[in-house]
XYZ file of C-alpha atoms in Angstrom:
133
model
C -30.226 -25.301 -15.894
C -29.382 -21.435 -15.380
C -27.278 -19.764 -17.898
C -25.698 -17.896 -15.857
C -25.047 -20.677 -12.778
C -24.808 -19.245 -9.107
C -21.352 -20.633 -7.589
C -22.280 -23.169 -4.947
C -20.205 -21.831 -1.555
C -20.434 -22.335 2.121
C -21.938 -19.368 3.992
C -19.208 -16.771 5.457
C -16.591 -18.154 2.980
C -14.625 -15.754 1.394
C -16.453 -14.188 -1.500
C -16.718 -11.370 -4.211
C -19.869 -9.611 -2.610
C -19.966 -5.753 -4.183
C -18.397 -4.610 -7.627
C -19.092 -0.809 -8.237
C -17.244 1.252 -10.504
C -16.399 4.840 -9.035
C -18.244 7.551 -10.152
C -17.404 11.460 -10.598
C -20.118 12.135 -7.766
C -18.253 10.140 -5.101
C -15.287 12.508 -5.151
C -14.062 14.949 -2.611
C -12.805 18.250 -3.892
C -9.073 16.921 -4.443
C -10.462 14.433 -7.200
C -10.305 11.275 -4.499
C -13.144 9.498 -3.953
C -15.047 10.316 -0.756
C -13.399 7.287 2.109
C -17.402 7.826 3.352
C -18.780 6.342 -0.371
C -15.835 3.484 0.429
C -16.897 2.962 4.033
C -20.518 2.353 2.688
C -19.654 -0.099 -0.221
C -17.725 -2.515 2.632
C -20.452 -1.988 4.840
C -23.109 -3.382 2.164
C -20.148 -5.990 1.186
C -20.037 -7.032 4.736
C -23.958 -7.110 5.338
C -24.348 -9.835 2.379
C -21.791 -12.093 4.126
C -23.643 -11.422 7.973
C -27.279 -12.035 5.997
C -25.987 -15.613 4.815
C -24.312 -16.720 8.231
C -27.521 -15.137 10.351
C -29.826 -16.277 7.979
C -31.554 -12.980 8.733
C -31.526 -9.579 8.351
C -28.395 -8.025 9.841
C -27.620 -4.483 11.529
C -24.140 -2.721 11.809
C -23.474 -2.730 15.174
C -19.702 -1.855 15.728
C -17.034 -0.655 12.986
C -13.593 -2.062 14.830
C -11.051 -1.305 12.011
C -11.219 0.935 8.732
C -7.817 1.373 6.881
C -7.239 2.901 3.570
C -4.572 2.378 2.225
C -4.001 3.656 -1.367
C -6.591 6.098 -2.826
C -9.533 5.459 -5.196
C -9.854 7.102 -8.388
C -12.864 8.073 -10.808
C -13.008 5.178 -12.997
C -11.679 2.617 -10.684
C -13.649 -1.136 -10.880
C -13.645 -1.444 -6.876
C -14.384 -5.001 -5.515
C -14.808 -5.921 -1.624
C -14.277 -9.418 -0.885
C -15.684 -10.396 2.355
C -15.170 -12.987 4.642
C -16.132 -14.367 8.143
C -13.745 -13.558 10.976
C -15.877 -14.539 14.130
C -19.162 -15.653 14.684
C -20.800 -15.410 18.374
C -24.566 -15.906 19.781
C -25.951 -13.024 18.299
C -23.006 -11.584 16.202
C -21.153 -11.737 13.213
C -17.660 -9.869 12.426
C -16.570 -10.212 9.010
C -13.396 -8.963 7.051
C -13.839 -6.945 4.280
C -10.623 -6.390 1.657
C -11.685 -4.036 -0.907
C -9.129 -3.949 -4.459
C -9.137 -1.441 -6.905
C -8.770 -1.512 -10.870
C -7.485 1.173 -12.950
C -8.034 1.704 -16.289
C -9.635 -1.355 -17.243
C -6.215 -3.122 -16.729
C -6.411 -5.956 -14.423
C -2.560 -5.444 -13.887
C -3.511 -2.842 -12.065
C -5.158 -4.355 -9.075
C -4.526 -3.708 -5.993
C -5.569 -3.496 -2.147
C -6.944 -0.075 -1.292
C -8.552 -0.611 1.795
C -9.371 -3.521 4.575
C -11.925 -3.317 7.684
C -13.674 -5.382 10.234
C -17.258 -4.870 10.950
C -19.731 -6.464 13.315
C -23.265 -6.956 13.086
C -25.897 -8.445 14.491
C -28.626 -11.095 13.314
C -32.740 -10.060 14.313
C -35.434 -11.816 14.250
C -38.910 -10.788 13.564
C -39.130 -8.640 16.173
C -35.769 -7.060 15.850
C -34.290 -8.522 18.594
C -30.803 -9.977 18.502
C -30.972 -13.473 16.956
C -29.523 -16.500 18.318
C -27.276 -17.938 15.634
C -27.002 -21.656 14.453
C -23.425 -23.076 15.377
């Protein structure tokens, strides 16, 4: 048996998939980090969740709802939890909710940002994949 055990879940169920601490190069000049280095973090966070459902690889096909709410900080633990909303034929769409840490305090949590991304299973040929039910 693993030390370090891998949790046993169903694919698509809601899940911790990215944890990335915020760095002074992801800033914008007012100190923020950049909502583009966010947008990229869900977007992998979302991809992981897609990969397991399709079974495949996965491509972003449609970004329907991006909203930040609070700022990030340098120094901030960010974590995007990500879950699936909808699954079609060929397509995915999966929440992402992404919470931030200050300080190392983990009373400090809280929301910062929430989207909804679609994306599509290929196959070998990168065509759209027909997904299992």
């Amino acid at each position: 048996m693993s030390k370090y055990p891998i949790e046993e879940r169903n694919p698509g169920e809601r899940q911790l998939t990215v944890r990335v601490l915020a760095m002074p190069a992801d800033t914008n000049p007012s100190g923020h980090i950049f909502g583009g280095w966010l947008m990229s973090q869900v977007d992998i966070a979302g991809s992981l969740i897609a990969m397991q459902v399709a079974d495949a690889r996965v491509v972003t096909v449609a970004v329907h709802d991006f909203q930040f709410e609070k700022p990030v900080h340098v120094g901030d633990l960010v974590s995007c939890y990500a879950e699936v909303e909808r699954k079609g034929n060929t397509s995915i769409r999966v929440k992402v909710e992404v919470y931030a840490e200050r300080d190392r305090d983990p009373h400090t949590v809280g929301r910062v940002a929430v989207a909804s991304i679609t994306y599509v299973g290929l196959d070998e040929d990168s065509r759209p994949k027909i997904l299992k039910k």
